[in-house]
CSV table of C-alpha atoms and ligand atoms in Angstrom, one decimal:
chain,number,residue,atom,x,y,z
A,1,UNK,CA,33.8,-8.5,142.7
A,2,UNK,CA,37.8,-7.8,143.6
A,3,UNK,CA,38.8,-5.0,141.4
A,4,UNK,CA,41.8,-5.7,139.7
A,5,UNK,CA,43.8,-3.9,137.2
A,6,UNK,CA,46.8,-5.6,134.7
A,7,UNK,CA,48.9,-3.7,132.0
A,8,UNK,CA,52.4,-3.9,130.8
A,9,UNK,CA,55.3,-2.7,128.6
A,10,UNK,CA,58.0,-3.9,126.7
A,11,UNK,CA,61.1,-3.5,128.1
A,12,UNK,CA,62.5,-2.5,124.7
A,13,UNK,CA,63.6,1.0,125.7
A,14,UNK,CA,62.6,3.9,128.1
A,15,UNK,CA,58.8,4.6,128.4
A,16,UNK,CA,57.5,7.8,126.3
A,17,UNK,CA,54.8,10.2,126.4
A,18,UNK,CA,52.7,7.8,124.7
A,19,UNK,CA,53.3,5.1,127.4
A,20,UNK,CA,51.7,8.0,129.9
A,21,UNK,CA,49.3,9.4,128.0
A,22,UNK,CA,48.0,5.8,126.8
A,23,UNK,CA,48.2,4.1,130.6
A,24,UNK,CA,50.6,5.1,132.7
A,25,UNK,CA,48.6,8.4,133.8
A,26,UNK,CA,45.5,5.5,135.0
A,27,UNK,CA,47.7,3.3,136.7
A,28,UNK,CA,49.1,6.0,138.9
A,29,UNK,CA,45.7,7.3,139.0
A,30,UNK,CA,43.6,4.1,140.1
A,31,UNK,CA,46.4,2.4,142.2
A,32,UNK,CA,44.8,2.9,145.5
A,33,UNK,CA,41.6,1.9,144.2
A,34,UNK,CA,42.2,-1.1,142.6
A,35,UNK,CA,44.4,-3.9,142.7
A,36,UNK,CA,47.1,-3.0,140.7
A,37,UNK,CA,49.5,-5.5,138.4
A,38,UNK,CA,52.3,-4.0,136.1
A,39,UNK,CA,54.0,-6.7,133.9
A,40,UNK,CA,57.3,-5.6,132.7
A,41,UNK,CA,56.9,-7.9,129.5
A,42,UNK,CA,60.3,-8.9,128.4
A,43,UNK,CA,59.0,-12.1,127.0
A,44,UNK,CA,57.0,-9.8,124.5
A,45,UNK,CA,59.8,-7.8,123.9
A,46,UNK,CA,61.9,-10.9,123.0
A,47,UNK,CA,59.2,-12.2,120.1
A,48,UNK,CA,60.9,-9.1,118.0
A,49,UNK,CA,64.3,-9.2,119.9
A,50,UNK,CA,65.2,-12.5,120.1
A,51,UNK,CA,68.8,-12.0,118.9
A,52,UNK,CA,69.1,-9.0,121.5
A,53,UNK,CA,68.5,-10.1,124.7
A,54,UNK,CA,71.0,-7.6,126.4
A,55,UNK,CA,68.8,-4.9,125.0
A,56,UNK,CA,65.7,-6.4,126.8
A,57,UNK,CA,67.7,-7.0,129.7
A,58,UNK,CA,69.0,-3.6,129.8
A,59,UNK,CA,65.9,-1.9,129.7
A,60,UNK,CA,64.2,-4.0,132.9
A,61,UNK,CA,65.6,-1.5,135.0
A,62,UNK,CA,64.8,1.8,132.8
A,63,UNK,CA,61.4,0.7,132.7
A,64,UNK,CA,61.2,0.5,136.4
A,65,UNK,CA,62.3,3.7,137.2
A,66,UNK,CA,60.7,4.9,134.4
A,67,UNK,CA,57.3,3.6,137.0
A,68,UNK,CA,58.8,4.5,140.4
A,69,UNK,CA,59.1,7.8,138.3
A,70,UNK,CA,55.5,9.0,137.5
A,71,UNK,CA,54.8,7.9,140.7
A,72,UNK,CA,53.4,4.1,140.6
A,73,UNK,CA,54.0,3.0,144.4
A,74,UNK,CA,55.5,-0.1,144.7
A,75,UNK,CA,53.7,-0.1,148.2
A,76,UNK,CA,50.6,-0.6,146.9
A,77,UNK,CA,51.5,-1.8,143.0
A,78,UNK,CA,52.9,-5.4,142.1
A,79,UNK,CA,55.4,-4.8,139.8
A,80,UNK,CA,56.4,-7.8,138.1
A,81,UNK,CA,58.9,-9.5,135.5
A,82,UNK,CA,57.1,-12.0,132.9
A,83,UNK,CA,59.7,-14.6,132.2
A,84,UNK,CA,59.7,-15.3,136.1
A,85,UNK,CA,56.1,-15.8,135.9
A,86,UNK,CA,56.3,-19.4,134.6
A,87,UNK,CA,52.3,-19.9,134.7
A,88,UNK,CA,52.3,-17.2,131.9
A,89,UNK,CA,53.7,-19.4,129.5
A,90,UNK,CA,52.2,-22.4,130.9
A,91,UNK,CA,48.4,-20.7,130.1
A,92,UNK,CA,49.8,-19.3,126.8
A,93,UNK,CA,50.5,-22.7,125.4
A,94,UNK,CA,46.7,-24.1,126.8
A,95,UNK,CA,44.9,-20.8,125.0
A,96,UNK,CA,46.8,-21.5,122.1
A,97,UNK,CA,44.7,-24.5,121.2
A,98,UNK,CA,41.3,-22.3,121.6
A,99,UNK,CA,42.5,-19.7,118.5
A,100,UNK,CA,43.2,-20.4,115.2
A,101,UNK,CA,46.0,-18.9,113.1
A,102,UNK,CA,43.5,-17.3,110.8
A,103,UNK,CA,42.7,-15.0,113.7
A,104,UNK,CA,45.7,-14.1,115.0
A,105,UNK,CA,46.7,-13.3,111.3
A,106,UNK,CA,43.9,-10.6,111.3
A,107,UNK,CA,44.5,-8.9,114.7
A,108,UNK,CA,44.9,-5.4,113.1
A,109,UNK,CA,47.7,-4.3,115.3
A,110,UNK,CA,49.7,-7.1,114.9
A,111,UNK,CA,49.1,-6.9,111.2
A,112,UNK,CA,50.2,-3.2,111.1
A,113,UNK,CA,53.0,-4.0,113.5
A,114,UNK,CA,54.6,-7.2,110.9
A,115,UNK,CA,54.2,-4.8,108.2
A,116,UNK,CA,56.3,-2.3,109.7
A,117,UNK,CA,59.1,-4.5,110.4
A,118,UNK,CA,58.9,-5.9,107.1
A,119,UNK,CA,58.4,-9.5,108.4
A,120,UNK,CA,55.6,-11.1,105.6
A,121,UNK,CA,55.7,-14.9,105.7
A,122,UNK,CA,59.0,-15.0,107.8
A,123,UNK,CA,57.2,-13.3,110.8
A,124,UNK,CA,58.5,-15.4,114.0
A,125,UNK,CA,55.7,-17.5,115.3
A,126,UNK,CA,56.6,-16.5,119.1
A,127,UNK,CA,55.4,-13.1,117.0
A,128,UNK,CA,52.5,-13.6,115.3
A,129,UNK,CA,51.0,-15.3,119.1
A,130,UNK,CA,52.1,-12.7,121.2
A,131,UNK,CA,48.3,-11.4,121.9
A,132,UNK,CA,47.8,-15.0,123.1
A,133,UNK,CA,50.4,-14.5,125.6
A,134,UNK,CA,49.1,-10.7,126.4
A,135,UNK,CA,45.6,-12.8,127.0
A,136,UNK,CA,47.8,-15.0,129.2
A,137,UNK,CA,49.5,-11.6,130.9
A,138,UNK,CA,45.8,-10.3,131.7
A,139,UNK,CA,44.0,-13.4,133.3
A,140,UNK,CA,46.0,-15.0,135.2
A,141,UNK,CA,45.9,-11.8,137.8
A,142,UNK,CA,42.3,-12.1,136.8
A,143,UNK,CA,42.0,-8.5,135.7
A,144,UNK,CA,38.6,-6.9,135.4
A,145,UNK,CA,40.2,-3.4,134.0
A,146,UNK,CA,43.2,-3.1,131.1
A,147,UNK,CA,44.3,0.6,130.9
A,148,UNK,CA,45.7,0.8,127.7
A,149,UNK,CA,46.0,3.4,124.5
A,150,UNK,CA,44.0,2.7,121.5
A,151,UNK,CA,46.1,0.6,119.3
A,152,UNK,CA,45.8,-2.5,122.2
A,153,UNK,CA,42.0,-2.6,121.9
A,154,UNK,CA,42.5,-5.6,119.3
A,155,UNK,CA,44.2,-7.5,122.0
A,156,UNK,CA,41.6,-6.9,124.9
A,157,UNK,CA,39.0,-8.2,122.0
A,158,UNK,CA,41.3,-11.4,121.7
A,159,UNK,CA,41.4,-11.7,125.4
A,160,UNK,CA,37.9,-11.7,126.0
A,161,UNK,CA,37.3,-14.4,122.7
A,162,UNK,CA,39.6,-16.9,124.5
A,163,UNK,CA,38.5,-16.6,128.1
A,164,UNK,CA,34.6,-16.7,126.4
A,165,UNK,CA,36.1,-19.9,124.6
A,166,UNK,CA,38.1,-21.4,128.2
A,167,UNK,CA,35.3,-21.0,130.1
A,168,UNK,CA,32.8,-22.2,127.6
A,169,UNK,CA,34.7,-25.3,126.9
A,170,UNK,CA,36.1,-26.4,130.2
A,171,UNK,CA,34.9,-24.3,133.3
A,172,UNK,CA,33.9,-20.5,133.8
A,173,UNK,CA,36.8,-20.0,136.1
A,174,UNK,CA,38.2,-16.9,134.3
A,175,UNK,CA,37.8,-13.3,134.4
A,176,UNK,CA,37.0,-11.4,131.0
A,177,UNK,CA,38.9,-8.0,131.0
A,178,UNK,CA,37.7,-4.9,129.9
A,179,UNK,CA,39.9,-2.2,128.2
A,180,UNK,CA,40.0,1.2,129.6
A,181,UNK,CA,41.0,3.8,127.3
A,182,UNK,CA,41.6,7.3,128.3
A,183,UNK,CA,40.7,10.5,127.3
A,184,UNK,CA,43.7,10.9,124.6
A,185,UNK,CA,43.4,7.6,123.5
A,186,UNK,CA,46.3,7.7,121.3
A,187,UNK,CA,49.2,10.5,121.0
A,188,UNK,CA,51.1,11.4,117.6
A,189,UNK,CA,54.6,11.6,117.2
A,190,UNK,CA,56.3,14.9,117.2
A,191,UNK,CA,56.5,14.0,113.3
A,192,UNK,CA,53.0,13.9,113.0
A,193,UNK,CA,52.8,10.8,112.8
A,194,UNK,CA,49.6,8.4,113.7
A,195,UNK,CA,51.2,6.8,116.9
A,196,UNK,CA,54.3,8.0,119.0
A,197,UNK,CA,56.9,5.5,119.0
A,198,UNK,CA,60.5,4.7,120.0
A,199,UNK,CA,61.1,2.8,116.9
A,200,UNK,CA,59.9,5.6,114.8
A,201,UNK,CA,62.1,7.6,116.2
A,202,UNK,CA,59.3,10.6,116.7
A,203,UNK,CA,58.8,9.7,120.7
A,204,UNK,CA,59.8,12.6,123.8
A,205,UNK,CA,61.0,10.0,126.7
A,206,UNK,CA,60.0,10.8,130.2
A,207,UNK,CA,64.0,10.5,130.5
A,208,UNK,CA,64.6,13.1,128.3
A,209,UNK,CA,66.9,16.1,129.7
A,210,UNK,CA,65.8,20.1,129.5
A,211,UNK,CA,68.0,20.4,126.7
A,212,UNK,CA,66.5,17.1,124.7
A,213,UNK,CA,63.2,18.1,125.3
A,214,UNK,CA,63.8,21.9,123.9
A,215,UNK,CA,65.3,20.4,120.5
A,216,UNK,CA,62.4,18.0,120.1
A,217,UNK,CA,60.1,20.5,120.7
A,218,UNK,CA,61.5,22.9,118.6
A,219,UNK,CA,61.3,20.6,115.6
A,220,UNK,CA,58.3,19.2,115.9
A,221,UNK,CA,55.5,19.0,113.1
A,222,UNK,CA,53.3,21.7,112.8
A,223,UNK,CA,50.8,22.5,109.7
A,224,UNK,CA,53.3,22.6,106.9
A,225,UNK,CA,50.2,25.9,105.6
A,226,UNK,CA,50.9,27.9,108.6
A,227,UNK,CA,53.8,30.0,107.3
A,228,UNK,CA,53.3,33.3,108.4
A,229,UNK,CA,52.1,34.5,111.8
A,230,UNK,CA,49.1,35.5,110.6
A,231,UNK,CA,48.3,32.7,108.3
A,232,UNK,CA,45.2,31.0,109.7
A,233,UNK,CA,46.6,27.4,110.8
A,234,UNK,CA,45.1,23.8,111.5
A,235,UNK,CA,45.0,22.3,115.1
A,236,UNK,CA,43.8,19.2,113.6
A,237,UNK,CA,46.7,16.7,113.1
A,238,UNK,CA,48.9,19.2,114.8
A,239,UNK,CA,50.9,17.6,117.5
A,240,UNK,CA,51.8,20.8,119.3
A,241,UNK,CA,48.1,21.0,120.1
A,242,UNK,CA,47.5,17.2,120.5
A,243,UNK,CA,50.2,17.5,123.5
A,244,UNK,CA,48.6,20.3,124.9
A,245,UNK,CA,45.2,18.7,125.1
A,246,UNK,CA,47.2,15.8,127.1
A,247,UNK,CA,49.3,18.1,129.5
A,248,UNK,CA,48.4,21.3,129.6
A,249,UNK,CA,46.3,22.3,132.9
A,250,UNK,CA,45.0,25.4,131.3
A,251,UNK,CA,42.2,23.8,129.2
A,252,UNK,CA,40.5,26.7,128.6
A,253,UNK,CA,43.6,28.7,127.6
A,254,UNK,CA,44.8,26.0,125.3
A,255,UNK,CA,41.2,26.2,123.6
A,256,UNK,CA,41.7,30.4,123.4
A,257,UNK,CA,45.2,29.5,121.8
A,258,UNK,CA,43.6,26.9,119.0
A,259,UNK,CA,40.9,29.7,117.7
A,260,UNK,CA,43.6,32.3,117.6
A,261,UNK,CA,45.6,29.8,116.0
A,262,UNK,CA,42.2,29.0,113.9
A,263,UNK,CA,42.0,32.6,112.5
A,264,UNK,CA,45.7,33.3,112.4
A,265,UNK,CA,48.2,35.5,114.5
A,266,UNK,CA,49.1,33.2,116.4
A,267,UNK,CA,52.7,31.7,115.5
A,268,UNK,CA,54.0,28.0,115.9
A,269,UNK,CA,57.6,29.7,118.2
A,270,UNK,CA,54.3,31.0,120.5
A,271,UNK,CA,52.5,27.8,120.7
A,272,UNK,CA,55.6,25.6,120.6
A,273,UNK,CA,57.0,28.0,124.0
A,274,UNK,CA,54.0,27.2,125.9
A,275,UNK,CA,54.1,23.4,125.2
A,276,UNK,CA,57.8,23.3,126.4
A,277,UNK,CA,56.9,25.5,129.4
A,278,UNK,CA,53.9,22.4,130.0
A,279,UNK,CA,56.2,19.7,128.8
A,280,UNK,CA,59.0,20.9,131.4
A,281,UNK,CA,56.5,21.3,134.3
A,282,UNK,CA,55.4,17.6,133.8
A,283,UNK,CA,58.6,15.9,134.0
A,284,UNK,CA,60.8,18.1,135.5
A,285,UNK,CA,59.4,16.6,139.3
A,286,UNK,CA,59.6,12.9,137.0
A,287,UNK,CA,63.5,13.3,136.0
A,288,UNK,CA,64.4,14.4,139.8
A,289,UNK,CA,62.6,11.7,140.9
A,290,UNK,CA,64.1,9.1,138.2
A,291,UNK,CA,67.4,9.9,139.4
A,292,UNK,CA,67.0,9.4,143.1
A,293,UNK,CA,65.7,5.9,142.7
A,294,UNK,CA,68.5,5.8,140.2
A,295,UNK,CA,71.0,6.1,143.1
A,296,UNK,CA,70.2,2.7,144.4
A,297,UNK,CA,69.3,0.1,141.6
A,298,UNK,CA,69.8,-2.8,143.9
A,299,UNK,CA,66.9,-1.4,145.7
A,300,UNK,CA,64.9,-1.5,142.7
A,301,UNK,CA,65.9,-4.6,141.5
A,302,UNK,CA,64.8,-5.7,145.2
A,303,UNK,CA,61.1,-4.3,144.1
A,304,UNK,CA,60.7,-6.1,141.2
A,305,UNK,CA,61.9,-9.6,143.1
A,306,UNK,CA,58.9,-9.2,145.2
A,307,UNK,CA,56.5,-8.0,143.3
A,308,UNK,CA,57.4,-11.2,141.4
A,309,UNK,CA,57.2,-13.3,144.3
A,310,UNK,CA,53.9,-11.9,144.9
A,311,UNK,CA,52.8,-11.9,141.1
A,312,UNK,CA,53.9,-15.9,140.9
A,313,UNK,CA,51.5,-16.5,144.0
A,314,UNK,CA,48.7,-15.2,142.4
A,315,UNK,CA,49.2,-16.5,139.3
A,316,UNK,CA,49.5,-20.4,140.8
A,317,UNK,CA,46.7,-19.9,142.4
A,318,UNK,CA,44.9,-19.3,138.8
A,319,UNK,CA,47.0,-21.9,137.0
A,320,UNK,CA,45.5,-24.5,140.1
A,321,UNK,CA,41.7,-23.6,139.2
A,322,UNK,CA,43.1,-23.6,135.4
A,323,UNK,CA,44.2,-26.9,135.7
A,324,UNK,CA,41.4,-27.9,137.2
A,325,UNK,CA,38.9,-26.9,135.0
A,326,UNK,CA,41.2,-28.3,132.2
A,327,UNK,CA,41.0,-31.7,134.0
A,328,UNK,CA,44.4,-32.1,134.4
A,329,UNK,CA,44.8,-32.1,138.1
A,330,UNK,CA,46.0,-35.3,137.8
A,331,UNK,CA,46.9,-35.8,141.9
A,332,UNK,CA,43.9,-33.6,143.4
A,333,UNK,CA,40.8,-35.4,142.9
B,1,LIG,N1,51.6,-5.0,124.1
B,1,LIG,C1,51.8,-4.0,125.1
B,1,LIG,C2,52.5,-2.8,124.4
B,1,LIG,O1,53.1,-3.0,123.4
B,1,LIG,C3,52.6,-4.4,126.3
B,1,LIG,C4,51.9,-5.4,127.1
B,1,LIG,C5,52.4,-6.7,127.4
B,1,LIG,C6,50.6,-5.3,127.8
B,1,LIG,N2,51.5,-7.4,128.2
B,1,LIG,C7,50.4,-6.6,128.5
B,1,LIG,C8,49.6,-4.3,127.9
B,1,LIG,C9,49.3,-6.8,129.2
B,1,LIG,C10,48.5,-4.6,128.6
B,1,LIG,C11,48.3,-5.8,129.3
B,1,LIG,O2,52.4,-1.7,124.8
C-alpha cells in the first residue's frame, strides 16, 4: 500500500517547540519515505477566529517559513492551504451526517479546549465539528500515518469511527489513518504547565531571537522545593528536564544531570545553562534559515500555490470515488 502521511497547524501564530516536539521533528524525519501532506489549516483556525481573519491570514506565511525552517522540503513535501481545498469542505459536510452531536460533545480535547475559552452552550458550531473537518483534512490525501502530539489522539479515534462508518454504509473506498505519536508525546510549558501553548502564553517559538530565548529560559518553572543548591530536587514535572529529554543530544549526560539533580548539588542556573546552550544549538541553524526564505516571500507564497494545485488534484480524485460510493455521480454511470 502507498504510504502516505497528512498533518497540519493552525495558522493562528508562529509554530513552537510543542509543534516540533509533537510532529514537526517526524515530518522532516519521514518525508523522503513517505508521501508527505502538510495542511496549513486556516479553516480550523477560523472556527475560534472568525472575527480575525487578518490574524489567520497573517500567520499563512509564518507558518510556512516556520516549515521551510526545520527543514520540510517543499521538493518532496505538498504543502498546502485548506480553504483552497474545496473538496475539504465538500467531505466535511457528507461525514457530518455519519456522527452525532453527542459525540462530538465528548471528544476530550475539544471539550478541554471550549472550556478554556470559556465558550459553554455558545460554542460556535463550525467549533464544536472541527474534528469532523480534521477527519475530512486526513482522508481525502488518503493518509495511512498522522504524526501528531498526544492531545490529537481523540481526533485520529474520530477519524477512524467515520471512515469505519463511510465505508460501512456506502463503499470501502477510504483509508483509516493511524496516529503516530513520538517519543515526547506531549511537551509542558515553561510554566509547567500540562501542554505548551501560544495562547497560554508559556510556549518558546522556533522564531524566537537569542535574547528571547535566554529570558524564557531563565524564568522557566522549575521545582518550587529546590531552593538551595544542595537541596535534593524533582525532575518530574520539571520542564527544564522535560526539554532536555526532547533536545538534548547528550542523553546520557542529561540522565547523570537528573540524579545529581535527584540527590542535590546540582542548581537550577546549572541546569537551566545547559538547556539554553541545547536550545540555542537547535534553532540557531532554524532562525538563519527562517530568514533567508524570509528574503523572498513571493517565492514562498509560490510554494504554497503549488502544493495546492497538487493537494486539490489529489483530493478530486478522492472526492470522484467519494461521490461514487455515495451514489451521487449523477452524470458517470
Ligand atoms: N488540530 C491540529 C492542531 O491543533 C491541526 C490540524 C488541522 C491537524 N488539521 C489536521 C493535525 C490534520 C493533523 C491532521 O494542532
Amino acid at each position: 500500500m502507498k504510504k502516505v502521511i497528512l498533518t497540519g497547524d493552525r495558522p493562528t501564530g508562529p509554530l513552537h517547540l510543542g509543534h516540533y516536539v509533537g510532529s514537526l521533528q517526524k515530518r522532516v524525519e519521514l518525508q523522503n519515505e513517505y508521501e508527505t501532506y502538510i495542511l496549513i489549516a486556516d479553516m480550523q483556525a477560523l472556527t475560534d477566529n472568525a472575527e480575525h481573519p487578518e490574524k489567520v491570514r497573517h500567520n499563512i506565511l509564518e507558518v510556512a517559513l516556520d516549515y521551510l525552517a526545520v527543514g520540510i522540503d517543499p521538493k518532496v513535501s505538498t504543502i498546502v492551504i485548506q480553504s483552497l481545498v474545496p473538496e475539504i469542505s465538500e467531505l466535511t459536510l457528507y461525514y457530518l451526517n455519519l456522527v452525532t452531536v453527542a459525540r462530538l460533545q465528548r471528544n476530550p480535547t475539544v471539550k478541554a479546549e471550549m472550556k478554556q475559552r470559556g465558550f459553554g452552550a455558545n460554542v460556535p458550531a463550525g467549533f464544536l465539528v472541527y474534528p469532523v473537518s480534521q477527519a475530512a483534512d486526513i482522508t481525502v490525501f488518503r493518509a495511512n500515518l498522522v504524526p501528531v502530539g498526544e492531545d490529537q489522539l481523540p481526533m485520529i479515534e474520530q477519524t477512524r469511527e467515520l471512515v469505519q462508518s463511510f465505508n460501512r454504509i456506502y463503499k470501502p473506498v477510504l483509508v483509516e489513518p493511524e496516529a503516530l505519536v513520538p517519543k515526547v508525546p506531549r511537551l509542558p510549558g515553561t510554566d509547567g504547565q500540562n501542554k505548551m501553548s501560544k495562547s497560554l502564553g508559556n510556549a518558546i517559538f522556533l522564531s524566537d531571537t537569542s535574547d528571547v530565548v535566554t529570558k524564557k529560559v531563565k524564568s522557566m518553572y522549575t521545582d518550587p522545593k529546590h531552593i538551595h543548591v544542595e537541596d535534593p530536587g524533582n525532575v518530574e514535572g520539571n520542564p527544564v528536564f522535560s526539554y532536555l529529554d526532547a533536545f538534548d543530544p547528550d542523553a546520557n549526560g542529561v540522565k547523570a544531570m537528573k540524579q545529581h539533580y535527584s540527590s542535590g548539588g546540582l542548581g537550577d542556573v546549572t541546569v537551566k545553562k545547559r538547556l539554553f546552550e541545547v536550545l540555542e544549538g537547535f534553532l540557531e541553524p532554524i532562525r538563519r534559515r527562517r530568514a533567508e526564505f524570509a528574503k523572498d516571500p513571493g517565492e514562498v507564497m509560490r510554494i504554497l500555490h503549488e502544493g495546492t494545485m497538487k493537494g486539490r488534484d489529489t483530493a478530486g480524485r478522492t472526492l470522484s470515488d467519494v461521490r461514487r460510493a455515495m451514489r451521487l455521480d449523477y452524470y458517470n454511470d
